Structure formats: structure tokens, C-alpha cells
PDB file of C-alpha atoms and ligand atoms in Angstrom:
ATOM      1  CA  MET A   1      35.000  11.087  10.361  1.00 85.00           C
ATOM      2  CA  SER A   2      32.377  12.904   8.333  1.00 95.00           C
ATOM      3  CA  GLN A   3      28.822  12.026   9.313  1.00 98.00           C
ATOM      4  CA  LEU A   4      25.360  12.433   7.812  1.00 98.00           C
ATOM      5  CA  ILE A   5      23.337  14.077  10.591  1.00 99.00           C
ATOM      6  CA  PHE A   6      19.519  14.237  10.509  1.00 99.00           C
ATOM      7  CA  ILE A   7      18.267  17.227  12.515  1.00 99.00           C
ATOM      8  CA  THR A   8      14.601  17.774  13.368  1.00 99.00           C
ATOM      9  CA  GLY A   9      13.596  21.343  14.074  1.00 98.00           C
ATOM     10  CA  GLY A  10      16.666  22.163  12.041  1.00 98.00           C
ATOM     11  CA  GLY A  11      15.378  25.495  10.759  1.00 98.00           C
ATOM     12  CA  ALA A  12      15.847  27.643  13.859  1.00 98.00           C
ATOM     13  CA  GLY A  13      17.426  28.024  17.276  1.00 98.00           C
ATOM     14  CA  ILE A  14      19.351  25.042  18.613  1.00 98.00           C
ATOM     15  CA  GLY A  15      18.725  22.852  15.546  1.00 98.00           C
ATOM     16  CA  ALA A  16      20.097  25.525  13.212  1.00 98.00           C
ATOM     17  CA  ALA A  17      23.114  26.063  15.496  1.00 98.00           C
ATOM     18  CA  ILE A  18      23.842  22.326  15.455  1.00 99.00           C
ATOM     19  CA  ALA A  19      23.563  22.361  11.649  1.00 99.00           C
ATOM     20  CA  GLU A  20      25.997  25.264  11.306  1.00 98.00           C
ATOM     21  CA  ALA A  21      28.522  23.724  13.695  1.00 98.00           C
ATOM     22  CA  ALA A  22      28.211  20.333  11.982  1.00 98.00           C
ATOM     23  CA  VAL A  23      28.832  21.700   8.495  1.00 98.00           C
ATOM     24  CA  ALA A  24      31.757  23.772   9.795  1.00 98.00           C
ATOM     25  CA  ARG A  25      33.279  20.486  11.030  1.00 98.00           C
ATOM     26  CA  GLY A  26      32.877  18.767   7.683  1.00 98.00           C
ATOM     27  CA  HIS A  27      29.635  16.858   8.274  1.00 98.00           C
ATOM     28  CA  ARG A  28      26.585  16.691   6.018  1.00 98.00           C
ATOM     29  CA  VAL A  29      23.194  17.633   7.451  1.00 98.00           C
ATOM     30  CA  ALA A  30      19.614  16.779   6.507  1.00 99.00           C
ATOM     31  CA  LEU A  31      17.373  19.430   8.031  1.00 99.00           C
ATOM     32  CA  PHE A  32      13.757  18.533   8.811  1.00 99.00           C
ATOM     33  CA  ASP A  33      11.337  21.216   9.968  1.00 98.00           C
ATOM     34  CA  ARG A  34       7.653  22.006   9.718  1.00 98.00           C
ATOM     35  CA  ASP A  35       8.656  25.488   8.540  1.00 98.00           C
ATOM     36  CA  GLY A  36       9.740  24.548   5.030  1.00 98.00           C
ATOM     37  CA  ASP A  37      10.761  28.056   3.956  1.00 98.00           C
ATOM     38  CA  ARG A  38      13.010  28.576   6.937  1.00 98.00           C
ATOM     39  CA  VAL A  39      14.761  25.269   6.565  1.00 98.00           C
ATOM     40  CA  ALA A  40      15.226  25.780   2.816  1.00 98.00           C
ATOM     41  CA  ALA A  41      16.825  29.190   3.427  1.00 98.00           C
ATOM     42  CA  LEU A  42      19.247  27.743   5.977  1.00 98.00           C
ATOM     43  CA  ALA A  43      20.196  24.826   3.717  1.00 98.00           C
ATOM     44  CA  ALA A  44      20.818  27.245   0.833  1.00 98.00           C
ATOM     45  CA  ARG A  45      23.129  29.269   3.082  1.00 98.00           C
ATOM     46  CA  LEU A  46      24.998  26.167   4.277  1.00 98.00           C
ATOM     47  CA  GLY A  47      25.584  24.938   0.722  1.00 98.00           C
ATOM     48  CA  PRO A  48      25.837  21.440  -0.781  1.00 98.00           C
ATOM     49  CA  ALA A  49      26.510  19.782   2.586  1.00 98.00           C
ATOM     50  CA  ALA A  50      22.913  20.563   3.641  1.00 98.00           C
ATOM     51  CA  SER A  51      19.528  19.365   2.402  1.00 98.00           C
ATOM     52  CA  ALA A  52      16.134  20.746   3.468  1.00 98.00           C
ATOM     53  CA  HIS A  53      12.987  18.698   4.127  1.00 98.00           C
ATOM     54  CA  ALA A  54       9.639  20.150   5.125  1.00 98.00           C
ATOM     55  CA  GLY A  55       7.577  18.018   7.477  1.00 98.00           C
ATOM     56  CA  ASP A  56       6.098  17.505  10.915  1.00 98.00           C
ATOM     57  CA  VAL A  57       7.572  15.131  13.492  1.00 98.00           C
ATOM     58  CA  CYS A  58       4.019  13.929  14.201  1.00 98.00           C
ATOM     59  CA  ASP A  59       3.676  12.727  10.595  1.00 98.00           C
ATOM     60  CA  GLU A  60       5.213   9.253  10.586  1.00 98.00           C
ATOM     61  CA  ALA A  61       4.669   8.677   6.851  1.00 98.00           C
ATOM     62  CA  ARG A  62       6.491  11.909   5.996  1.00 98.00           C
ATOM     63  CA  ILE A  63       9.414  11.030   8.276  1.00 98.00           C
ATOM     64  CA  GLU A  64       9.691   7.603   6.619  1.00 98.00           C
ATOM     65  CA  ALA A  65       9.618   9.202   3.158  1.00 98.00           C
ATOM     66  CA  VAL A  66      12.306  11.758   4.028  1.00 98.00           C
ATOM     67  CA  LEU A  67      14.587   9.137   5.592  1.00 98.00           C
ATOM     68  CA  ASP A  68      14.108   6.962   2.483  1.00 98.00           C
ATOM     69  CA  SER A  69      15.053   9.907   0.266  1.00 98.00           C
ATOM     70  CA  LEU A  70      18.499  10.268   1.914  1.00 98.00           C
ATOM     71  CA  ASP A  71      21.409   8.499   0.218  1.00 96.00           C
ATOM     72  CA  ALA A  72      22.117   6.474   3.392  1.00 97.00           C
ATOM     73  CA  ALA A  73      20.797   5.937   6.878  1.00 98.00           C
ATOM     74  CA  PRO A  74      21.896   8.877   9.035  1.00 98.00           C
ATOM     75  CA  ASP A  75      25.011   8.347  11.153  1.00 98.00           C
ATOM     76  CA  ALA A  76      23.475  10.558  13.807  1.00 98.00           C
ATOM     77  CA  VAL A  77      20.043  11.971  14.608  1.00 99.00           C
ATOM     78  CA  MET A  78      19.417  15.163  16.531  1.00 99.00           C
ATOM     79  CA  ASN A  79      15.878  14.656  17.785  1.00 98.00           C
ATOM     80  CA  ASN A  80      15.458  18.335  18.526  1.00 98.00           C
ATOM     81  CA  ALA A  81      12.050  19.661  17.366  1.00 98.00           C
ATOM     82  CA  GLY A  82       9.985  20.819  20.304  1.00 98.00           C
ATOM     83  CA  ILE A  83       7.509  23.425  21.492  1.00 98.00           C
ATOM     84  CA  VAL A  84       6.571  25.069  24.755  1.00 97.00           C
ATOM     85  CA  GLN A  85       3.419  26.965  25.744  1.00 97.00           C
ATOM     86  CA  PHE A  86       3.202  28.637  29.118  1.00 97.00           C
ATOM     87  CA  ALA A  87      -0.026  28.174  31.102  1.00 98.00           C
ATOM     88  CA  PRO A  88      -0.813  26.877  34.608  1.00 98.00           C
ATOM     89  CA  LEU A  89      -2.093  23.322  34.912  1.00 98.00           C
ATOM     90  CA  LEU A  90      -5.449  24.610  36.168  1.00 98.00           C
ATOM     91  CA  ASP A  91      -5.990  26.579  32.958  1.00 98.00           C
ATOM     92  CA  ILE A  92      -4.367  24.783  30.051  1.00 98.00           C
ATOM     93  CA  ALA A  93      -6.825  23.235  27.587  1.00 98.00           C
ATOM     94  CA  ALA A  94      -6.572  19.448  27.419  1.00 98.00           C
ATOM     95  CA  ASP A  95      -6.110  19.699  23.639  1.00 98.00           C
ATOM     96  CA  ASP A  96      -3.110  22.008  24.090  1.00 98.00           C
ATOM     97  CA  PHE A  97      -1.630  19.646  26.677  1.00 98.00           C
ATOM     98  CA  ARG A  98      -2.048  16.738  24.233  1.00 98.00           C
ATOM     99  CA  ARG A  99      -0.510  18.716  21.347  1.00 98.00           C
ATOM    100  CA  ILE A 100       2.633  19.485  23.348  1.00 98.00           C
ATOM    101  CA  MET A 101       2.963  15.831  24.391  1.00 98.00           C
ATOM    102  CA  GLU A 102       2.371  14.801  20.778  1.00 98.00           C
ATOM    103  CA  ILE A 103       5.266  16.892  19.439  1.00 98.00           C
ATOM    104  CA  ASP A 104       7.729  16.803  22.348  1.00 98.00           C
ATOM    105  CA  LEU A 105       7.376  13.134  23.315  1.00 98.00           C
ATOM    106  CA  ASN A 106       5.438  11.104  20.734  1.00 98.00           C
ATOM    107  CA  GLY A 107       7.078  12.919  17.799  1.00 98.00           C
ATOM    108  CA  ALA A 108      10.522  12.310  19.243  1.00 98.00           C
ATOM    109  CA  PHE A 109       9.675   8.613  19.626  1.00 98.00           C
ATOM    110  CA  VAL A 110       8.486   8.297  16.026  1.00 98.00           C
ATOM    111  CA  VAL A 111      11.605  10.017  14.639  1.00 98.00           C
ATOM    112  CA  ALA A 112      13.950   7.959  16.812  1.00 98.00           C
ATOM    113  CA  ARG A 113      12.333   4.643  15.911  1.00 98.00           C
ATOM    114  CA  ALA A 114      12.157   5.328  12.168  1.00 98.00           C
ATOM    115  CA  SER A 115      15.838   6.331  12.221  1.00 98.00           C
ATOM    116  CA  ALA A 116      16.845   3.462  14.499  1.00 98.00           C
ATOM    117  CA  ARG A 117      15.379   0.831  12.167  1.00 98.00           C
ATOM    118  CA  ARG A 118      17.609   2.097   9.360  1.00 98.00           C
ATOM    119  CA  MET A 119      20.694   2.501  11.550  1.00 98.00           C
ATOM    120  CA  ILE A 120      20.243  -0.977  13.038  1.00 98.00           C
ATOM    121  CA  ALA A 121      20.163  -2.441   9.519  1.00 98.00           C
ATOM    122  CA  ARG A 122      23.646  -0.939   9.066  1.00 97.00           C
ATOM    123  CA  GLY A 123      24.752  -1.814  12.621  1.00 97.00           C
ATOM    124  CA  SER A 124      25.749   1.644  13.859  1.00 98.00           C
ATOM    125  CA  GLY A 125      24.379   5.049  14.753  1.00 98.00           C
ATOM    126  CA  SER A 126      23.866   7.623  17.445  1.00 98.00           C
ATOM    127  CA  ILE A 127      20.669   9.359  18.543  1.00 99.00           C
ATOM    128  CA  VAL A 128      20.598  12.535  20.630  1.00 99.00           C
ATOM    129  CA  ASN A 129      17.216  13.353  22.153  1.00 99.00           C
ATOM    130  CA  VAL A 130      17.022  17.021  23.102  1.00 99.00           C
ATOM    131  CA  THR A 131      15.310  17.217  26.487  1.00 99.00           C
ATOM    132  CA  SER A 132      15.502  20.179  28.913  1.00 98.00           C
ATOM    133  CA  ILE A 133      16.384  21.030  32.482  1.00 98.00           C
ATOM    134  CA  GLY A 134      12.626  21.745  32.580  1.00 98.00           C
ATOM    135  CA  GLY A 135      12.122  17.968  32.732  1.00 98.00           C
ATOM    136  CA  ILE A 136      14.512  17.715  35.706  1.00 98.00           C
ATOM    137  CA  ALA A 137      13.761  20.830  37.786  1.00 97.00           C
ATOM    138  CA  VAL A 138      10.146  21.615  36.935  1.00 96.00           C
ATOM    139  CA  SER A 139       9.108  25.222  36.515  1.00 96.00           C
ATOM    140  CA  PRO A 140       5.582  26.581  37.176  1.00 97.00           C
ATOM    141  CA  GLY A 141       3.491  27.115  34.056  1.00 98.00           C
ATOM    142  CA  THR A 142       5.314  24.574  31.913  1.00 98.00           C
ATOM    143  CA  ASN A 143       2.419  22.069  31.982  1.00 98.00           C
ATOM    144  CA  ALA A 144       2.993  19.272  29.422  1.00 98.00           C
ATOM    145  CA  TYR A 145       6.561  20.367  28.612  1.00 98.00           C
ATOM    146  CA  ALA A 146       7.898  19.068  31.949  1.00 98.00           C
ATOM    147  CA  PRO A 147       6.470  15.529  31.699  1.00 98.00           C
ATOM    148  CA  ALA A 148       7.201  15.374  27.953  1.00 98.00           C
ATOM    149  CA  LYS A 149      10.890  16.152  28.514  1.00 98.00           C
ATOM    150  CA  GLY A 150      11.122  14.015  31.653  1.00 98.00           C
ATOM    151  CA  GLY A 151       9.425  11.234  29.700  1.00 98.00           C
ATOM    152  CA  LEU A 152      11.855  11.658  26.820  1.00 99.00           C
ATOM    153  CA  ALA A 153      14.756  11.262  29.265  1.00 99.00           C
ATOM    154  CA  ALA A 154      13.253   7.968  30.488  1.00 99.00           C
ATOM    155  CA  LEU A 155      12.577   6.901  26.907  1.00 99.00           C
ATOM    156  CA  THR A 156      16.235   7.622  26.113  1.00 99.00           C
ATOM    157  CA  ARG A 157      17.351   5.124  28.759  1.00 98.00           C
ATOM    158  CA  LEU A 158      14.919   2.544  27.379  1.00 98.00           C
ATOM    159  CA  MET A 159      16.112   3.082  23.805  1.00 99.00           C
ATOM    160  CA  ALA A 160      19.720   2.739  24.983  1.00 98.00           C
ATOM    161  CA  LEU A 161      18.819  -0.526  26.709  1.00 98.00           C
ATOM    162  CA  GLU A 162      16.944  -2.062  23.765  1.00 98.00           C
ATOM    163  CA  TRP A 163      19.054  -0.708  20.896  1.00 98.00           C
ATOM    164  CA  GLY A 164      22.541  -0.756  22.452  1.00 98.00           C
ATOM    165  CA  PRO A 165      22.949  -4.487  21.708  1.00 98.00           C
ATOM    166  CA  LEU A 166      21.995  -3.686  18.094  1.00 98.00           C
ATOM    167  CA  GLY A 167      24.812  -1.156  17.660  1.00 98.00           C
ATOM    168  CA  LEU A 168      23.167   2.156  18.521  1.00 98.00           C
ATOM    169  CA  ARG A 169      23.985   4.706  21.198  1.00 98.00           C
ATOM    170  CA  VAL A 170      21.128   6.841  22.484  1.00 99.00           C
ATOM    171  CA  ASN A 171      21.654   9.805  24.789  1.00 99.00           C
ATOM    172  CA  ALA A 172      19.701  12.856  25.892  1.00 99.00           C
ATOM    173  CA  LEU A 173      20.957  16.417  25.986  1.00 99.00           C
ATOM    174  CA  ALA A 174      19.265  18.787  28.436  1.00 99.00           C
ATOM    175  CA  PRO A 175      19.916  22.462  27.660  1.00 98.00           C
ATOM    176  CA  GLY A 176      19.550  24.923  30.515  1.00 98.00           C
ATOM    177  CA  MET A 177      18.710  28.616  30.178  1.00 98.00           C
ATOM    178  CA  ILE A 178      19.727  29.306  26.596  1.00 98.00           C
ATOM    179  CA  ASP A 179      19.894  32.784  25.099  1.00 97.00           C
ATOM    180  CA  GLY A 180      18.026  32.031  21.907  1.00 96.00           C
ATOM    181  CA  GLY A 181      15.516  29.766  20.238  1.00 96.00           C
ATOM    182  CA  VAL A 182      12.258  29.213  22.038  1.00 95.00           C
ATOM    183  CA  SER A 183      13.502  31.175  25.112  1.00 94.00           C
ATOM    184  CA  GLU A 184      14.453  34.291  23.172  1.00 93.00           C
ATOM    185  CA  PRO A 185      11.330  36.276  24.280  1.00 93.00           C
ATOM    186  CA  ILE A 186      12.113  35.600  27.961  1.00 94.00           C
ATOM    187  CA  TYR A 187      15.485  37.362  27.702  1.00 95.00           C
ATOM    188  CA  ARG A 188      14.191  40.516  26.053  1.00 95.00           C
ATOM    189  CA  ASP A 189      13.465  41.707  29.613  1.00 96.00           C
ATOM    190  CA  LYS A 190      16.837  42.994  30.850  1.00 96.00           C
ATOM    191  CA  LYS A 191      16.014  42.486  34.545  1.00 97.00           C
ATOM    192  CA  VAL A 192      14.933  38.886  34.000  1.00 96.00           C
ATOM    193  CA  ARG A 193      17.986  38.325  31.857  1.00 97.00           C
ATOM    194  CA  ALA A 194      20.394  39.622  34.515  1.00 97.00           C
ATOM    195  CA  ALA A 195      18.660  37.755  37.361  1.00 97.00           C
ATOM    196  CA  ARG A 196      18.699  34.481  35.466  1.00 97.00           C
ATOM    197  CA  ALA A 197      22.305  34.840  34.318  1.00 98.00           C
ATOM    198  CA  GLY A 198      23.306  35.671  37.904  1.00 97.00           C
ATOM    199  CA  ALA A 199      21.718  32.454  39.199  1.00 96.00           C
ATOM    200  CA  VAL A 200      23.976  30.284  37.041  1.00 98.00           C
ATOM    201  CA  PRO A 201      27.312  29.218  38.600  1.00 97.00           C
ATOM    202  CA  LEU A 202      29.064  30.257  35.356  1.00 98.00           C
ATOM    203  CA  ARG A 203      27.242  33.633  35.666  1.00 98.00           C
ATOM    204  CA  ARG A 204      25.965  33.690  32.116  1.00 98.00           C
ATOM    205  CA  LEU A 205      23.160  32.325  29.989  1.00 98.00           C
ATOM    206  CA  GLY A 206      23.941  29.467  27.640  1.00 98.00           C
ATOM    207  CA  ARG A 207      24.657  30.143  23.998  1.00 98.00           C
ATOM    208  CA  LEU A 208      23.216  28.187  21.110  1.00 98.00           C
ATOM    209  CA  GLU A 209      26.791  27.139  20.249  1.00 98.00           C
ATOM    210  CA  ASP A 210      27.252  25.703  23.754  1.00 98.00           C
ATOM    211  CA  VAL A 211      24.411  23.287  23.051  1.00 98.00           C
ATOM    212  CA  ALA A 212      25.604  22.536  19.526  1.00 99.00           C
ATOM    213  CA  GLY A 213      29.080  21.591  20.761  1.00 98.00           C
ATOM    214  CA  ALA A 214      27.690  19.176  23.339  1.00 99.00           C
ATOM    215  CA  ALA A 215      25.301  17.651  20.794  1.00 99.00           C
ATOM    216  CA  LEU A 216      28.106  17.004  18.312  1.00 98.00           C
ATOM    217  CA  PHE A 217      30.223  15.497  21.088  1.00 98.00           C
ATOM    218  CA  LEU A 218      27.451  12.996  21.915  1.00 98.00           C
ATOM    219  CA  ALA A 219      27.116  12.088  18.238  1.00 98.00           C
ATOM    220  CA  SER A 220      30.862  11.648  17.763  1.00 98.00           C
ATOM    221  CA  GLU A 221      33.358   8.831  18.250  1.00 97.00           C
ATOM    222  CA  ALA A 222      34.673  10.765  21.260  1.00 98.00           C
ATOM    223  CA  ALA A 223      31.486   9.605  23.023  1.00 98.00           C
ATOM    224  CA  ALA A 224      31.778   5.991  21.789  1.00 98.00           C
ATOM    225  CA  TYR A 225      31.151   4.530  25.281  1.00 98.00           C
ATOM    226  CA  VAL A 226      28.518   7.054  26.397  1.00 98.00           C
ATOM    227  CA  ASN A 227      25.069   5.490  26.243  1.00 98.00           C
ATOM    228  CA  GLY A 228      21.747   6.084  28.000  1.00 98.00           C
ATOM    229  CA  GLN A 229      22.914   9.333  29.632  1.00 98.00           C
ATOM    230  CA  GLU A 230      21.320  12.752  29.931  1.00 99.00           C
ATOM    231  CA  LEU A 231      24.033  15.386  29.458  1.00 99.00           C
ATOM    232  CA  VAL A 232      22.973  18.584  31.226  1.00 98.00           C
ATOM    233  CA  VAL A 233      24.325  21.721  29.520  1.00 99.00           C
ATOM    234  CA  ASP A 234      23.306  24.432  31.980  1.00 98.00           C
ATOM    235  CA  GLY A 235      26.454  26.048  33.388  1.00 98.00           C
ATOM    236  CA  GLY A 236      25.904  24.160  36.656  1.00 98.00           C
ATOM    237  CA  LEU A 237      22.417  25.529  37.386  1.00 98.00           C
ATOM    238  CA  THR A 238      20.556  22.323  38.270  1.00 97.00           C
ATOM    239  CA  GLY A 239      23.295  21.313  40.701  1.00 96.00           C
ATOM    240  CA  SER A 240      23.174  24.616  42.577  1.00 96.00           C
ATOM    241  CA  LEU A 241      20.078  24.126  44.752  1.00 93.00           C
ATOM    242  CA  MET A 242      21.919  24.344  48.090  1.00 92.00           C
ATOM    243  CA  ALA A 243      23.371  27.733  47.141  1.00 91.00           C
ATOM    244  CA  GLN A 244      19.802  29.130  47.441  1.00 87.00           C
ATOM    245  CA  ILE A 245      19.412  28.034  51.068  1.00 90.00           C
ATOM    246  CA  PRO A 246      21.028  29.924  53.983  1.00 90.00           C
ATOM    247  CA  ARG A 247      23.089  28.121  56.620  1.00 91.00           C
ATOM    248  CA  SER A 248      24.564  29.322  59.882  1.00 91.00           C
ATOM    249  CA  LEU A 249      28.085  27.891  59.547  1.00 86.00           C
TER     250      LEU A 249
HETATM  251  N1  LIG B 301      16.117  27.457  23.768  1.00 72.68           N
HETATM  252  C1  LIG B 301      16.087  27.005  25.010  1.00 72.68           C
HETATM  253  O1  LIG B 301      16.256  27.776  25.975  1.00 72.68           O
HETATM  254  C2  LIG B 301      15.872  25.537  25.282  1.00 72.68           C
HETATM  255  C3  LIG B 301      16.124  25.076  26.581  1.00 72.68           C
HETATM  256  C4  LIG B 301      15.922  23.726  26.859  1.00 72.68           C
HETATM  257  C5  LIG B 301      15.479  22.875  25.860  1.00 72.68           C
HETATM  258  N2  LIG B 301      15.236  23.341  24.613  1.00 72.68           N
HETATM  259  C6  LIG B 301      14.777  22.387  23.597  1.00 72.68           C
HETATM  260  O2  LIG B 301      15.576  22.503  22.448  1.00 72.68           O
HETATM  261  C7  LIG B 301      14.825  22.130  21.305  1.00 72.68           C
HETATM  262  C8  LIG B 301      14.939  23.222  20.244  1.00 72.68           C
HETATM  263  O3  LIG B 301      14.397  24.405  20.787  1.00 72.68           O
HETATM  264  P1  LIG B 301      14.750  25.856  20.219  1.00 72.68           P
HETATM  265  O4  LIG B 301      14.963  26.719  21.383  1.00 72.68           O
HETATM  266  O5  LIG B 301      15.771  25.768  19.179  1.00 72.68           O
HETATM  267  O6  LIG B 301      13.306  26.240  19.603  1.00 72.68           O
HETATM  268  P2  LIG B 301      12.933  27.052  18.287  1.00 72.68           P
HETATM  269  O7  LIG B 301      11.484  27.339  18.422  1.00 72.68           O
HETATM  270  O8  LIG B 301      13.877  28.165  18.044  1.00 72.68           O
HETATM  271  O9  LIG B 301      13.161  25.986  17.118  1.00 72.68           O
HETATM  272  C9  LIG B 301      12.391  24.834  17.053  1.00 72.68           C
HETATM  273  C10 LIG B 301      12.256  24.414  15.605  1.00 72.68           C
HETATM  274  O10 LIG B 301      11.462  23.223  15.600  1.00 72.68           O
HETATM  275  C11 LIG B 301      10.484  23.328  14.586  1.00 72.68           C
HETATM  276  N3  LIG B 301       9.324  22.521  14.973  1.00 72.68           N
HETATM  277  C12 LIG B 301       8.459  22.767  15.994  1.00 72.68           C
HETATM  278  N4  LIG B 301       7.516  21.825  16.021  1.00 72.68           N
HETATM  279  C13 LIG B 301       7.783  20.980  14.989  1.00 72.68           C
HETATM  280  C14 LIG B 301       7.143  19.822  14.502  1.00 72.68           C
HETATM  281  N5  LIG B 301       6.009  19.369  15.048  1.00 72.68           N
HETATM  282  N6  LIG B 301       7.691  19.182  13.456  1.00 72.68           N
HETATM  283  C15 LIG B 301       8.825  19.669  12.857  1.00 72.68           C
HETATM  284  N7  LIG B 301       9.460  20.771  13.272  1.00 72.68           N
HETATM  285  C16 LIG B 301       8.940  21.416  14.324  1.00 72.68           C
HETATM  286  C17 LIG B 301      10.152  24.815  14.498  1.00 72.68           C
HETATM  287  O11 LIG B 301       9.591  25.143  13.242  1.00 72.68           O
HETATM  288  C18 LIG B 301      11.527  25.445  14.752  1.00 72.68           C
HETATM  289  O12 LIG B 301      12.229  25.668  13.534  1.00 72.68           O
HETATM  290  C19 LIG B 301      13.380  21.920  21.789  1.00 72.68           C
HETATM  291  O13 LIG B 301      13.153  20.547  21.951  1.00 72.68           O
HETATM  292  C20 LIG B 301      13.364  22.642  23.118  1.00 72.68           C
HETATM  293  O14 LIG B 301      12.416  22.103  24.000  1.00 72.68           O
HETATM  294  C21 LIG B 301      15.425  24.653  24.301  1.00 72.68           C
END
């Protein structure tokens, strides 16, 4: 069934890949991004099935206005906008820490709640909160990103608990090491790229389309009984800890 899918951070990386895959499957997408030019260019390329909306996920009034401007409550929300800034905990400025939390956790909450109120009025809907394996297996230098994503995973379970009885499903999707989007600069280094790909049981980095496919699954009827889960899309990486440790037998 064709859905109207609201995608934050829809102008680039994972959000744009979800938008492309969604339109290819016959869905309509409303793309929300603080980079208005980028999101307008993508919507123009995707055609009449896509609309572009400039705005910041920290701006509750703007989110409300954009949701009101759509012709219906979204059937699904991809709560995907997020940022990362690498710095050790001992060095990161408190204002930078707060800004990351504000976008990656508070912003996701505001988008989910504004959408949920409209979906609950209709009695159905699905929310996918994009988290990260960085909230599960913390990585040095990721400061506020790790607790923001770990917090969003916990918030997902709480949303599923409170909104499930009202007709909504809420799940998280945790991408692993993805060859694109915010991680693109990491993989310009060929040695780092090969070492990281080699550490994954599937022996490759994730593709943007890998994440998009999983996101659309969670939003779809195929996932009708999946609620409050965090789907890890990492080629098996987070489950491979014991492969790093030698044993004698
Ligand atoms: N790419 C990866 O390797 C990876 C891995 C794990 C998790 N993730 C998560 O996936 C999500 C998407 O990441 P990506 O790699 O596509 O990043 P990206 O930087 O390529 O795209 C993010 C988009 O979000 C928009 N955005 C950022 N802050 C915003 C705000 N405050 N309001 C509105 N829009 C905003 C940006 O303009 C950009 O278009 C993020 O939540 C990220 O944490 C990415």
C-alpha cells in the first residue's frame, strides 16, 4: 500500500537513500531538512511524489507548520536527522555537547511527538527512529553522540509502550559502518576502509541502500507486529566481539 513518509534529514545520505527507495516503491515522501536547497533539489529530481520542506528538527513550531501543510498525517516517519562531532570527553565544549544532544535526541523527540499526535488522531502509523551502533558499542571520541543515540533507543521503547495502545508502532534502526552520509570522510582513507570492512562478518561496509531497505521494512505492513525494537543493520559487527579475543581450543 502506498504510504506518505515524512523523512527528517531527507536531503542527504541515509535520508535521501530512503526517499529514493520509497519513491521507487510507489510511496510519497515529504522531505524535511535544514539545508533547504539540497532538499529542494532532491525533491525536484524525485518528481511529484516528493515535497521539500526547509526546517530544523529543533524548531518545534516549524515542524508543526510543515506537518499541518501536508494533505494528511504521515503514514510513516523516518526520524533520521542527526549530527556527529568527534572530540574526546575531556575536550569537547559543553555547548557543543548540548547542541548534539539537542539535535540527535531532543529533536528526534519533538518530531516523533508532533507526528504521533496526528497519527494517533487517525489511529495508525509507524515511526522509525534512526539510532546507531555507536549508541550500543561506544566508540572513543563520540562524546554526546553515544548517549544521544543510546537515549533515543530507550525513548523508542517508551514511545512503543505509550503509543502502541493508541495504534502506533515505534522502532529504532541502528546503522553500522555505512559507506556514505556522515561517515563518508572516514572511508576516504583506503587503509581505514579496508580494516573496517574486514572487521565486519559480511566483509564489507554497509551501503546507504542497505539502511533504506531496512527502514522501509520497519515502516511497512510486513513489520505489522514489530514494535519497540532496535533493528541493527551492521553486517553482524556488534555481535562479533568474541571473534576479537584469542582462545586456546
Ligand atoms: N552514515 C553512517 O555511517 C551512519 C551510521 C550510523 C547512524 N547514522 C545516523 O543516520 C542518520 C543520517 O545520517 P547520514 O549519514 O545520512 O548523515 P548526513 O550528514 O549525510 O545527512 C544528514 C542530513 O540531516 C540534515 N540535518 C542535520 N541536522 C539537522 C537539523 N537540526 N534539522 C534538520 N535537518 C538536519 C543535514 O542537513 C543532512 O541533510 C543520522 O541520525 C546518523 O546519526 C549514520
